[in-house]
PDB file of C-alpha atoms and ligand atoms in Angstrom:
ATOM      1  CA  UNK C 212     -34.145  46.360   7.968  1.00 89.00           C
ATOM      2  CA  UNK C 213     -31.974  48.763   9.838  1.00 94.00           C
ATOM      3  CA  UNK C 214     -29.025  47.211  11.610  1.00 98.00           C
ATOM      4  CA  UNK C 215     -27.508  49.462  14.248  1.00 98.00           C
ATOM      5  CA  UNK C 216     -24.767  48.045  16.449  1.00 98.00           C
ATOM      6  CA  UNK C 217     -23.924  51.335  18.140  1.00 98.00           C
ATOM      7  CA  UNK C 218     -22.871  50.721  21.726  1.00 98.00           C
ATOM      8  CA  UNK C 219     -21.819  47.112  21.074  1.00 98.00           C
ATOM      9  CA  UNK C 220     -18.230  45.908  21.119  1.00 98.00           C
ATOM     10  CA  UNK C 221     -17.183  43.182  18.699  1.00 99.00           C
ATOM     11  CA  UNK C 222     -14.064  41.035  18.633  1.00 99.00           C
ATOM     12  CA  UNK C 223     -13.279  39.427  15.296  1.00 99.00           C
ATOM     13  CA  UNK C 224     -10.375  36.990  15.439  1.00 98.00           C
ATOM     14  CA  UNK C 225      -8.157  36.700  12.384  1.00 98.00           C
ATOM     15  CA  UNK C 226      -9.365  39.985  10.969  1.00 98.00           C
ATOM     16  CA  UNK C 227      -6.194  41.253   9.309  1.00 98.00           C
ATOM     17  CA  UNK C 228      -7.331  39.770   6.000  1.00 97.00           C
ATOM     18  CA  UNK C 229      -9.976  37.790   4.145  1.00 97.00           C
ATOM     19  CA  UNK C 230     -13.381  37.021   5.629  1.00 98.00           C
ATOM     20  CA  UNK C 231     -12.389  38.310   9.079  1.00 98.00           C
ATOM     21  CA  UNK C 232     -11.419  41.690   7.676  1.00 98.00           C
ATOM     22  CA  UNK C 233     -14.698  41.926   5.759  1.00 98.00           C
ATOM     23  CA  UNK C 234     -16.653  41.011   8.916  1.00 99.00           C
ATOM     24  CA  UNK C 235     -14.773  43.564  11.029  1.00 99.00           C
ATOM     25  CA  UNK C 236     -15.426  46.235   8.393  1.00 98.00           C
ATOM     26  CA  UNK C 237     -19.138  45.414   8.153  1.00 98.00           C
ATOM     27  CA  UNK C 238     -19.594  45.438  11.945  1.00 99.00           C
ATOM     28  CA  UNK C 239     -17.730  48.747  12.197  1.00 99.00           C
ATOM     29  CA  UNK C 240     -19.916  50.194   9.428  1.00 98.00           C
ATOM     30  CA  UNK C 241     -22.952  49.126  11.455  1.00 98.00           C
ATOM     31  CA  UNK C 242     -21.603  51.195  14.356  1.00 98.00           C
ATOM     32  CA  UNK C 243     -19.977  48.617  16.638  1.00 98.00           C
ATOM     33  CA  UNK C 244     -16.660  49.218  18.329  1.00 98.00           C
ATOM     34  CA  UNK C 245     -14.400  46.574  16.797  1.00 99.00           C
ATOM     35  CA  UNK C 246     -11.299  44.794  18.061  1.00 99.00           C
ATOM     36  CA  UNK C 247      -9.198  43.670  15.113  1.00 99.00           C
ATOM     37  CA  UNK C 248      -6.935  40.678  15.703  1.00 98.00           C
ATOM     38  CA  UNK C 249      -4.035  38.916  14.029  1.00 98.00           C
ATOM     39  CA  UNK C 250      -0.711  37.524  15.191  1.00 98.00           C
ATOM     40  CA  UNK C 251       1.616  40.284  14.043  1.00 98.00           C
ATOM     41  CA  UNK C 252       1.512  43.635  15.818  1.00 98.00           C
ATOM     42  CA  UNK C 253       2.278  45.802  12.781  1.00 98.00           C
ATOM     43  CA  UNK C 254      -0.015  43.909  10.419  1.00 98.00           C
ATOM     44  CA  UNK C 255      -2.850  44.053  12.959  1.00 98.00           C
ATOM     45  CA  UNK C 256      -2.440  47.786  13.487  1.00 98.00           C
ATOM     46  CA  UNK C 257      -2.331  48.414   9.752  1.00 98.00           C
ATOM     47  CA  UNK C 258      -5.507  46.349   9.283  1.00 98.00           C
ATOM     48  CA  UNK C 259      -7.303  48.180  12.113  1.00 98.00           C
ATOM     49  CA  UNK C 260      -6.336  51.532  10.590  1.00 98.00           C
ATOM     50  CA  UNK C 261      -7.606  50.426   7.166  1.00 98.00           C
ATOM     51  CA  UNK C 262     -10.874  49.122   8.645  1.00 98.00           C
ATOM     52  CA  UNK C 263     -11.317  52.322  10.667  1.00 98.00           C
ATOM     53  CA  UNK C 264     -10.861  54.370   7.518  1.00 98.00           C
ATOM     54  CA  UNK C 265     -13.088  52.201   5.325  1.00 98.00           C
ATOM     55  CA  UNK C 266     -15.901  52.263   7.904  1.00 98.00           C
ATOM     56  CA  UNK C 267     -15.445  55.825   9.121  1.00 98.00           C
ATOM     57  CA  UNK C 268     -15.696  54.406  12.654  1.00 98.00           C
ATOM     58  CA  UNK C 269     -13.153  55.743  15.178  1.00 98.00           C
ATOM     59  CA  UNK C 270     -13.872  52.836  17.544  1.00 98.00           C
ATOM     60  CA  UNK C 271     -11.743  50.296  15.691  1.00 98.00           C
ATOM     61  CA  UNK C 272      -8.617  49.103  17.480  1.00 98.00           C
ATOM     62  CA  UNK C 273      -5.947  46.452  17.155  1.00 98.00           C
ATOM     63  CA  UNK C 274      -5.007  43.705  19.595  1.00 98.00           C
ATOM     64  CA  UNK C 275      -2.298  41.380  18.296  1.00 98.00           C
ATOM     65  CA  UNK C 276      -2.450  37.899  19.821  1.00 98.00           C
ATOM     66  CA  UNK C 277      -2.101  34.310  18.666  1.00 98.00           C
ATOM     67  CA  UNK C 278      -5.527  32.870  19.441  1.00 98.00           C
ATOM     68  CA  UNK C 279      -4.218  29.342  18.996  1.00 98.00           C
ATOM     69  CA  UNK C 280      -2.567  29.686  22.415  1.00 98.00           C
ATOM     70  CA  UNK C 281      -3.854  30.180  25.939  1.00 98.00           C
ATOM     71  CA  UNK C 282      -1.545  33.196  26.343  1.00 98.00           C
ATOM     72  CA  UNK C 283      -3.029  34.735  23.201  1.00 98.00           C
ATOM     73  CA  UNK C 284      -6.566  34.341  24.528  1.00 98.00           C
ATOM     74  CA  UNK C 285      -5.515  35.890  27.847  1.00 98.00           C
ATOM     75  CA  UNK C 286      -3.866  38.816  26.035  1.00 98.00           C
ATOM     76  CA  UNK C 287      -7.081  39.492  24.132  1.00 98.00           C
ATOM     77  CA  UNK C 288      -9.224  39.191  27.231  1.00 98.00           C
ATOM     78  CA  UNK C 289      -6.977  41.555  29.211  1.00 98.00           C
ATOM     79  CA  UNK C 290      -7.030  44.127  26.407  1.00 98.00           C
ATOM     80  CA  UNK C 291     -10.766  43.811  25.703  1.00 98.00           C
ATOM     81  CA  UNK C 292     -12.630  42.299  28.674  1.00 97.00           C
ATOM     82  CA  UNK C 293     -16.111  43.464  27.656  1.00 96.00           C
ATOM     83  CA  UNK C 294     -17.126  42.002  24.321  1.00 98.00           C
ATOM     84  CA  UNK C 295     -20.759  41.755  23.208  1.00 98.00           C
ATOM     85  CA  UNK C 296     -20.152  40.105  19.842  1.00 99.00           C
ATOM     86  CA  UNK C 297     -17.483  37.409  19.546  1.00 99.00           C
ATOM     87  CA  UNK C 298     -16.699  36.236  16.027  1.00 99.00           C
ATOM     88  CA  UNK C 299     -14.416  33.201  16.049  1.00 99.00           C
ATOM     89  CA  UNK C 300     -13.145  33.533  12.528  1.00 98.00           C
ATOM     90  CA  UNK C 301      -9.483  32.510  12.685  1.00 98.00           C
ATOM     91  CA  UNK C 302      -8.820  29.388  10.700  1.00 97.00           C
ATOM     92  CA  UNK C 303      -6.128  27.651   8.713  1.00 95.00           C
ATOM     93  CA  UNK C 304      -6.546  25.341   5.748  1.00 92.00           C
ATOM     94  CA  UNK C 305      -4.487  23.674   3.056  1.00 89.00           C
ATOM     95  CA  UNK C 306      -4.409  20.465   1.052  1.00 89.00           C
ATOM     96  CA  UNK C 307      -2.752  17.347   2.515  1.00 96.00           C
ATOM     97  CA  UNK C 308      -3.302  13.623   1.784  1.00 98.00           C
ATOM     98  CA  UNK C 309      -5.152  12.247   4.822  1.00 98.00           C
ATOM     99  CA  UNK C 310      -2.828   9.273   5.392  1.00 98.00           C
ATOM    100  CA  UNK C 311       0.203  11.531   5.389  1.00 98.00           C
ATOM    101  CA  UNK C 312      -0.958  14.073   7.957  1.00 98.00           C
ATOM    102  CA  UNK C 313       1.159  13.716  11.111  1.00 98.00           C
ATOM    103  CA  UNK C 314      -0.224  14.004  14.651  1.00 98.00           C
ATOM    104  CA  UNK C 315       1.319  17.456  14.998  1.00 98.00           C
ATOM    105  CA  UNK C 316      -0.759  18.768  12.075  1.00 98.00           C
ATOM    106  CA  UNK C 317      -3.976  17.233  13.380  1.00 98.00           C
ATOM    107  CA  UNK C 318      -3.250  18.956  16.707  1.00 98.00           C
ATOM    108  CA  UNK C 319      -2.358  22.265  15.069  1.00 98.00           C
ATOM    109  CA  UNK C 320      -5.594  22.304  13.084  1.00 98.00           C
ATOM    110  CA  UNK C 321      -7.590  21.522  16.206  1.00 98.00           C
ATOM    111  CA  UNK C 322      -5.805  24.186  18.266  1.00 98.00           C
ATOM    112  CA  UNK C 323      -6.105  26.971  15.667  1.00 98.00           C
ATOM    113  CA  UNK C 324      -9.554  26.207  14.271  1.00 98.00           C
ATOM    114  CA  UNK C 325     -11.468  24.795  17.234  1.00 98.00           C
ATOM    115  CA  UNK C 326      -9.803  25.327  20.602  1.00 98.00           C
ATOM    116  CA  UNK C 327      -9.143  29.012  19.853  1.00 98.00           C
ATOM    117  CA  UNK C 328     -12.894  29.649  19.663  1.00 98.00           C
ATOM    118  CA  UNK C 329     -13.702  27.389  22.603  1.00 98.00           C
ATOM    119  CA  UNK C 330     -11.270  29.311  24.821  1.00 98.00           C
ATOM    120  CA  UNK C 331     -12.533  32.745  23.832  1.00 98.00           C
ATOM    121  CA  UNK C 332     -16.151  31.689  24.238  1.00 98.00           C
ATOM    122  CA  UNK C 333     -15.264  30.339  27.690  1.00 98.00           C
ATOM    123  CA  UNK C 334     -13.832  33.726  28.601  1.00 98.00           C
ATOM    124  CA  UNK C 335     -16.488  35.950  27.051  1.00 98.00           C
ATOM    125  CA  UNK C 336     -19.833  34.151  26.906  1.00 98.00           C
ATOM    126  CA  UNK C 337     -20.421  33.882  30.697  1.00 98.00           C
ATOM    127  CA  UNK C 338     -19.989  37.669  30.915  1.00 98.00           C
ATOM    128  CA  UNK C 339     -22.484  38.143  28.081  1.00 98.00           C
ATOM    129  CA  UNK C 340     -24.919  35.963  30.036  1.00 98.00           C
ATOM    130  CA  UNK C 341     -24.424  38.168  33.128  1.00 98.00           C
ATOM    131  CA  UNK C 342     -25.260  41.219  31.015  1.00 98.00           C
ATOM    132  CA  UNK C 343     -28.227  39.443  29.434  1.00 98.00           C
ATOM    133  CA  UNK C 344     -27.180  40.017  25.829  1.00 98.00           C
ATOM    134  CA  UNK C 345     -24.498  38.644  23.551  1.00 99.00           C
ATOM    135  CA  UNK C 346     -23.596  37.004  20.285  1.00 99.00           C
ATOM    136  CA  UNK C 347     -21.016  34.274  19.682  1.00 99.00           C
ATOM    137  CA  UNK C 348     -20.503  33.257  16.085  1.00 99.00           C
ATOM    138  CA  UNK C 349     -18.228  30.509  14.800  1.00 99.00           C
ATOM    139  CA  UNK C 350     -17.109  30.822  11.187  1.00 99.00           C
ATOM    140  CA  UNK C 351     -17.400  27.275   9.921  1.00 98.00           C
ATOM    141  CA  UNK C 352     -17.518  26.035   6.354  1.00 98.00           C
ATOM    142  CA  UNK C 353     -19.362  23.911   3.824  1.00 97.00           C
ATOM    143  CA  UNK C 354     -16.487  21.526   4.643  1.00 97.00           C
ATOM    144  CA  UNK C 355     -18.250  20.900   7.961  1.00 98.00           C
ATOM    145  CA  UNK C 356     -20.946  18.976   6.093  1.00 97.00           C
ATOM    146  CA  UNK C 357     -19.047  17.820   3.009  1.00 95.00           C
ATOM    147  CA  UNK C 358     -15.666  16.525   4.166  1.00 96.00           C
ATOM    148  CA  UNK C 359     -13.146  17.594   1.532  1.00 93.00           C
ATOM    149  CA  UNK C 360     -10.998  14.645   0.472  1.00 94.00           C
ATOM    150  CA  UNK C 361      -8.031  16.959  -0.039  1.00 91.00           C
ATOM    151  CA  UNK C 362      -8.156  18.321   3.536  1.00 95.00           C
ATOM    152  CA  UNK C 363      -9.868  15.929   5.911  1.00 98.00           C
ATOM    153  CA  UNK C 364      -8.140  17.478   8.927  1.00 98.00           C
ATOM    154  CA  UNK C 365      -9.683  20.837   8.059  1.00 98.00           C
ATOM    155  CA  UNK C 366     -13.125  19.294   7.556  1.00 98.00           C
ATOM    156  CA  UNK C 367     -12.812  17.648  10.972  1.00 98.00           C
ATOM    157  CA  UNK C 368     -12.301  21.032  12.650  1.00 99.00           C
ATOM    158  CA  UNK C 369     -15.182  22.688  10.813  1.00 98.00           C
ATOM    159  CA  UNK C 370     -17.587  19.878  11.785  1.00 98.00           C
ATOM    160  CA  UNK C 371     -16.372  20.142  15.382  1.00 98.00           C
ATOM    161  CA  UNK C 372     -17.262  23.852  15.420  1.00 98.00           C
ATOM    162  CA  UNK C 373     -20.914  23.019  14.693  1.00 98.00           C
ATOM    163  CA  UNK C 374     -21.109  20.715  17.703  1.00 98.00           C
ATOM    164  CA  UNK C 375     -19.343  23.233  19.927  1.00 98.00           C
ATOM    165  CA  UNK C 376     -21.587  26.130  18.957  1.00 98.00           C
ATOM    166  CA  UNK C 377     -24.785  24.073  19.226  1.00 98.00           C
ATOM    167  CA  UNK C 378     -23.742  22.794  22.665  1.00 99.00           C
ATOM    168  CA  UNK C 379     -22.823  26.272  23.863  1.00 99.00           C
ATOM    169  CA  UNK C 380     -26.161  27.645  22.640  1.00 99.00           C
ATOM    170  CA  UNK C 381     -27.939  24.939  24.642  1.00 99.00           C
ATOM    171  CA  UNK C 382     -25.866  25.857  27.700  1.00 98.00           C
ATOM    172  CA  UNK C 383     -26.949  29.520  27.620  1.00 99.00           C
ATOM    173  CA  UNK C 384     -30.601  28.870  26.756  1.00 98.00           C
ATOM    174  CA  UNK C 385     -32.940  31.662  27.782  1.00 98.00           C
ATOM    175  CA  UNK C 386     -30.132  34.087  28.611  1.00 98.00           C
ATOM    176  CA  UNK C 387     -30.432  36.581  25.749  1.00 98.00           C
ATOM    177  CA  UNK C 388     -27.139  35.297  24.369  1.00 99.00           C
ATOM    178  CA  UNK C 389     -27.202  33.482  21.049  1.00 99.00           C
ATOM    179  CA  UNK C 390     -24.536  31.146  19.715  1.00 99.00           C
ATOM    180  CA  UNK C 391     -24.488  30.169  16.059  1.00 99.00           C
ATOM    181  CA  UNK C 392     -22.184  29.010  13.336  1.00 98.00           C
ATOM    182  CA  UNK C 393     -21.980  30.313   9.806  1.00 98.00           C
ATOM    183  CA  UNK C 394     -21.087  27.875   7.060  1.00 98.00           C
ATOM    184  CA  UNK C 395     -19.106  29.945   4.612  1.00 98.00           C
ATOM    185  CA  UNK C 396     -18.706  28.490   1.164  1.00 97.00           C
ATOM    186  CA  UNK C 397     -15.677  28.848  -1.113  1.00 94.00           C
ATOM    187  CA  UNK C 398     -14.743  32.515  -0.816  1.00 96.00           C
ATOM    188  CA  UNK C 399     -12.172  34.596  -2.636  1.00 96.00           C
ATOM    189  CA  UNK C 400      -9.554  35.468  -0.020  1.00 95.00           C
ATOM    190  CA  UNK C 401      -5.768  35.563  -0.128  1.00 91.00           C
ATOM    191  CA  UNK C 402      -5.674  32.205   1.653  1.00 84.00           C
ATOM    192  CA  UNK C 403      -7.957  30.604  -0.926  1.00 88.00           C
ATOM    193  CA  UNK C 404      -6.017  32.197  -3.758  1.00 89.00           C
ATOM    194  CA  UNK C 405      -2.870  30.518  -2.389  1.00 88.00           C
ATOM    195  CA  UNK C 406      -4.725  27.238  -1.807  1.00 82.00           C
ATOM    196  CA  UNK C 407      -6.079  27.160  -5.364  1.00 89.00           C
ATOM    197  CA  UNK C 408      -2.625  28.072  -6.675  1.00 88.00           C
ATOM    198  CA  UNK C 409      -1.165  25.093  -4.780  1.00 87.00           C
ATOM    199  CA  UNK C 410      -3.841  22.781  -6.181  1.00 85.00           C
ATOM    200  CA  UNK C 411      -3.392  23.696  -9.846  1.00 91.00           C
ATOM    201  CA  UNK C 412       0.170  25.018  -9.939  1.00 92.00           C
ATOM    202  CA  UNK C 413       1.495  28.507 -10.648  1.00 85.00           C
ATOM    203  CA  UNK C 414       1.499  28.008 -14.422  1.00 92.00           C
ATOM    204  CA  UNK C 415      -2.351  27.980 -14.559  1.00 93.00           C
ATOM    205  CA  UNK C 416      -3.772  31.574 -14.622  1.00 93.00           C
ATOM    206  CA  UNK C 417      -5.881  32.312 -11.540  1.00 90.00           C
ATOM    207  CA  UNK C 418      -9.155  32.877 -13.432  1.00 89.00           C
ATOM    208  CA  UNK C 419      -8.779  29.453 -15.045  1.00 92.00           C
ATOM    209  CA  UNK C 420      -7.809  27.868 -11.721  1.00 92.00           C
ATOM    210  CA  UNK C 421     -10.863  29.480 -10.047  1.00 91.00           C
ATOM    211  CA  UNK C 422     -13.178  28.152 -12.747  1.00 92.00           C
ATOM    212  CA  UNK C 423     -11.664  24.657 -12.514  1.00 93.00           C
ATOM    213  CA  UNK C 424     -11.746  24.711  -8.716  1.00 91.00           C
ATOM    214  CA  UNK C 425     -15.481  25.428  -8.688  1.00 95.00           C
ATOM    215  CA  UNK C 426     -16.270  23.038 -11.562  1.00 94.00           C
ATOM    216  CA  UNK C 427     -14.141  20.131 -10.310  1.00 92.00           C
ATOM    217  CA  UNK C 428     -13.793  20.746  -6.586  1.00 85.00           C
ATOM    218  CA  UNK C 429     -17.148  22.341  -5.706  1.00 90.00           C
ATOM    219  CA  UNK C 430     -19.476  21.126  -8.504  1.00 94.00           C
ATOM    220  CA  UNK C 431     -22.596  21.607  -6.351  1.00 96.00           C
ATOM    221  CA  UNK C 432     -22.063  25.375  -6.161  1.00 96.00           C
ATOM    222  CA  UNK C 433     -25.249  27.067  -7.335  1.00 96.00           C
ATOM    223  CA  UNK C 434     -23.462  30.407  -7.381  1.00 95.00           C
ATOM    224  CA  UNK C 435     -20.880  29.034  -9.868  1.00 92.00           C
ATOM    225  CA  UNK C 436     -18.266  31.470  -8.624  1.00 91.00           C
ATOM    226  CA  UNK C 437     -16.255  32.121  -5.515  1.00 96.00           C
ATOM    227  CA  UNK C 438     -18.195  34.043  -2.872  1.00 97.00           C
ATOM    228  CA  UNK C 439     -16.921  37.524  -1.970  1.00 95.00           C
ATOM    229  CA  UNK C 440     -15.930  38.039   1.700  1.00 98.00           C
ATOM    230  CA  UNK C 441     -18.529  40.825   2.050  1.00 98.00           C
ATOM    231  CA  UNK C 442     -21.269  38.314   1.266  1.00 98.00           C
ATOM    232  CA  UNK C 443     -20.284  36.282   4.337  1.00 98.00           C
ATOM    233  CA  UNK C 444     -19.977  39.473   6.392  1.00 98.00           C
ATOM    234  CA  UNK C 445     -23.581  40.447   5.593  1.00 98.00           C
ATOM    235  CA  UNK C 446     -24.964  37.320   7.264  1.00 98.00           C
ATOM    236  CA  UNK C 447     -22.633  37.725  10.244  1.00 99.00           C
ATOM    237  CA  UNK C 448     -23.741  41.350  10.674  1.00 98.00           C
ATOM    238  CA  UNK C 449     -27.387  40.313  10.718  1.00 98.00           C
ATOM    239  CA  UNK C 450     -26.666  37.534  13.228  1.00 98.00           C
ATOM    240  CA  UNK C 451     -24.803  40.050  15.398  1.00 99.00           C
ATOM    241  CA  UNK C 452     -27.838  42.297  15.613  1.00 98.00           C
ATOM    242  CA  UNK C 453     -30.961  42.437  17.768  1.00 98.00           C
ATOM    243  CA  UNK C 454     -32.928  41.406  14.693  1.00 98.00           C
ATOM    244  CA  UNK C 455     -31.524  37.868  14.911  1.00 98.00           C
ATOM    245  CA  UNK C 456     -32.792  37.300  18.468  1.00 98.00           C
ATOM    246  CA  UNK C 457     -34.698  34.108  17.574  1.00 98.00           C
ATOM    247  CA  UNK C 458     -31.785  32.448  15.815  1.00 98.00           C
ATOM    248  CA  UNK C 459     -29.608  30.401  18.149  1.00 98.00           C
ATOM    249  CA  UNK C 460     -28.029  26.974  18.127  1.00 98.00           C
ATOM    250  CA  UNK C 461     -28.175  27.149  14.353  1.00 98.00           C
ATOM    251  CA  UNK C 462     -25.789  26.433  11.516  1.00 98.00           C
ATOM    252  CA  UNK C 463     -26.532  29.058   8.864  1.00 98.00           C
ATOM    253  CA  UNK C 464     -25.266  28.848   5.333  1.00 98.00           C
ATOM    254  CA  UNK C 465     -23.669  31.503   3.174  1.00 98.00           C
ATOM    255  CA  UNK C 466     -22.233  28.832   0.931  1.00 98.00           C
ATOM    256  CA  UNK C 467     -23.547  29.688  -2.511  1.00 97.00           C
ATOM    257  CA  UNK C 468     -25.691  26.566  -2.344  1.00 97.00           C
ATOM    258  CA  UNK C 469     -22.685  24.222  -2.268  1.00 97.00           C
ATOM    259  CA  UNK C 470     -24.184  21.996   0.428  1.00 96.00           C
ATOM    260  CA  UNK C 471     -26.989  20.142  -1.369  1.00 95.00           C
ATOM    261  CA  UNK C 472     -29.012  19.125   1.684  1.00 94.00           C
ATOM    262  CA  UNK C 473     -32.308  20.902   2.374  1.00 91.00           C
ATOM    263  CA  UNK C 474     -31.633  21.378   6.082  1.00 84.00           C
ATOM    264  CA  UNK C 475     -29.790  23.272   7.502  1.00 73.00           C
TER     265      UNK C 475
HETATM  266  N1  NAP K  42     -12.017  31.401   2.279  1.00 77.62           N
HETATM  267  C1  NAP K  42     -12.862  30.409   2.157  1.00 77.62           C
HETATM  268  O1  NAP K  42     -13.171  29.924   1.063  1.00 77.62           O
HETATM  269  C2  NAP K  42     -13.525  29.848   3.365  1.00 77.62           C
HETATM  270  C3  NAP K  42     -14.595  28.976   3.186  1.00 77.62           C
HETATM  271  C4  NAP K  42     -15.239  28.472   4.293  1.00 77.62           C
HETATM  272  C5  NAP K  42     -14.822  28.836   5.553  1.00 77.62           C
HETATM  273  N2  NAP K  42     -13.770  29.696   5.705  1.00 77.62           N
HETATM  274  C6  NAP K  42     -13.356  30.032   7.052  1.00 77.62           C
HETATM  275  O2  NAP K  42     -13.299  31.432   7.199  1.00 77.62           O
HETATM  276  C7  NAP K  42     -12.282  31.771   8.121  1.00 77.62           C
HETATM  277  C8  NAP K  42     -11.353  32.808   7.499  1.00 77.62           C
HETATM  278  O3  NAP K  42     -10.823  32.301   6.297  1.00 77.62           O
HETATM  279  P1  NAP K  42     -10.024  33.232   5.270  1.00 77.62           P
HETATM  280  O4  NAP K  42     -10.019  32.525   3.977  1.00 77.62           O
HETATM  281  O5  NAP K  42     -10.515  34.608   5.357  1.00 77.62           O
HETATM  282  O6  NAP K  42      -8.559  33.130   5.884  1.00 77.62           O
HETATM  283  P2  NAP K  42      -7.241  33.984   5.576  1.00 77.62           P
HETATM  284  O7  NAP K  42      -7.470  34.921   4.437  1.00 77.62           O
HETATM  285  O8  NAP K  42      -6.135  32.991   5.516  1.00 77.62           O
HETATM  286  O9  NAP K  42      -7.109  34.840   6.895  1.00 77.62           O
HETATM  287  C9  NAP K  42      -6.869  34.188   8.099  1.00 77.62           C
HETATM  288  C10 NAP K  42      -6.798  35.223   9.187  1.00 77.62           C
HETATM  289  O10 NAP K  42      -6.543  34.538  10.402  1.00 77.62           O
HETATM  290  C11 NAP K  42      -5.417  35.140  11.033  1.00 77.62           C
HETATM  291  N3  NAP K  42      -4.757  34.107  11.817  1.00 77.62           N
HETATM  292  C12 NAP K  42      -4.266  32.920  11.400  1.00 77.62           C
HETATM  293  N4  NAP K  42      -3.804  32.227  12.448  1.00 77.62           N
HETATM  294  C13 NAP K  42      -4.028  33.017  13.536  1.00 77.62           C
HETATM  295  C14 NAP K  42      -3.793  32.869  14.907  1.00 77.62           C
HETATM  296  N5  NAP K  42      -3.220  31.748  15.384  1.00 77.62           N
HETATM  297  N6  NAP K  42      -4.148  33.869  15.762  1.00 77.62           N
HETATM  298  C15 NAP K  42      -4.733  35.006  15.282  1.00 77.62           C
HETATM  299  N7  NAP K  42      -4.997  35.191  13.984  1.00 77.62           N
HETATM  300  C16 NAP K  42      -4.635  34.218  13.127  1.00 77.62           C
HETATM  301  C17 NAP K  42      -4.597  35.751   9.944  1.00 77.62           C
HETATM  302  O11 NAP K  42      -3.912  36.873  10.456  1.00 77.62           O
HETATM  303  P3  NAP K  42      -2.300  37.016  10.556  1.00 77.62           P
HETATM  304  O12 NAP K  42      -1.710  36.201   9.447  1.00 77.62           O
HETATM  305  O13 NAP K  42      -2.114  38.485  10.407  1.00 77.62           O
HETATM  306  O14 NAP K  42      -1.962  36.495  11.917  1.00 77.62           O
HETATM  307  C18 NAP K  42      -5.701  36.233   9.002  1.00 77.62           C
HETATM  308  O15 NAP K  42      -6.198  37.481   9.428  1.00 77.62           O
HETATM  309  C19 NAP K  42     -11.584  30.471   8.506  1.00 77.62           C
HETATM  310  O16 NAP K  42     -12.105  29.982   9.712  1.00 77.62           O
HETATM  311  C20 NAP K  42     -11.968  29.533   7.382  1.00 77.62           C
HETATM  312  O17 NAP K  42     -11.996  28.188   7.777  1.00 77.62           O
HETATM  313  C21 NAP K  42     -13.109  30.200   4.639  1.00 77.62           C
END
């Protein structure tokens, strides 16, 4: 298969690190113009420069904006009004006992992980429909289907993304625009490294903590290791392409087999 995204513009939210950075790099390598996003101006520009260099694509640029806010979404839209591929990747996570999570945290998780993507889709997807082509992809998680006891608020947001993306796909049926979610499994990013460190404590070496995290926390993993961000990016790149024209309203897994159900 040859994936060529030349002539397409992609926006990847939260792409200064982790899975978002890997997705932005993969899309840029496939030829798309890419808007890199994070909250901090300097960090976002540095990430865009690194992605531009790694991909050899001069069409990579930075737009710093906090996508958890309406102003942030407006900033992005003003700076990049024509987007063909929207990847709602930004997300926060961290362990917290469910009965101790205050309202403010429930709201913050919803705003950052769900409403950010809803807002951007509301801005961009109708324009994709007018042009007759587009891709909106929500980066969800195995936690959407297997609520993690140690972060129920996070699981709630990842399940919500599946409903949002399915409903949006239904709303643009027959338009040439597809909307899907990708269920990423446990992936080795800085955020996860910190999360695992918090779970097991700094005194446990990371390799040991990683092994214990998979064995105790994600025992259904068939991969038996943390996924690499590039492995998520590969599926997102395919979904972003013309080749994935028949896949819409779907929840696709790049989860290392963690979710034990047969479908999806
Ligand atoms: N890693 C995993 O194991 C895993 C598994 C399943 C699903 N996922 C999902 O994959 C996505 C990315 O996870 P990750 O592990 O790669 O995260 P990460 O390494 O913590 O990176 C998060 C990114 O989001 C950005 N960000 C955070 N809040 C933002 C905001 N309000 N506005 C704009 N950017 C913001 C950060 O940029 P700045 O700090 O520069 O602003 C950073 O680039 C999340 O949706 C997560 O739920 C991850």
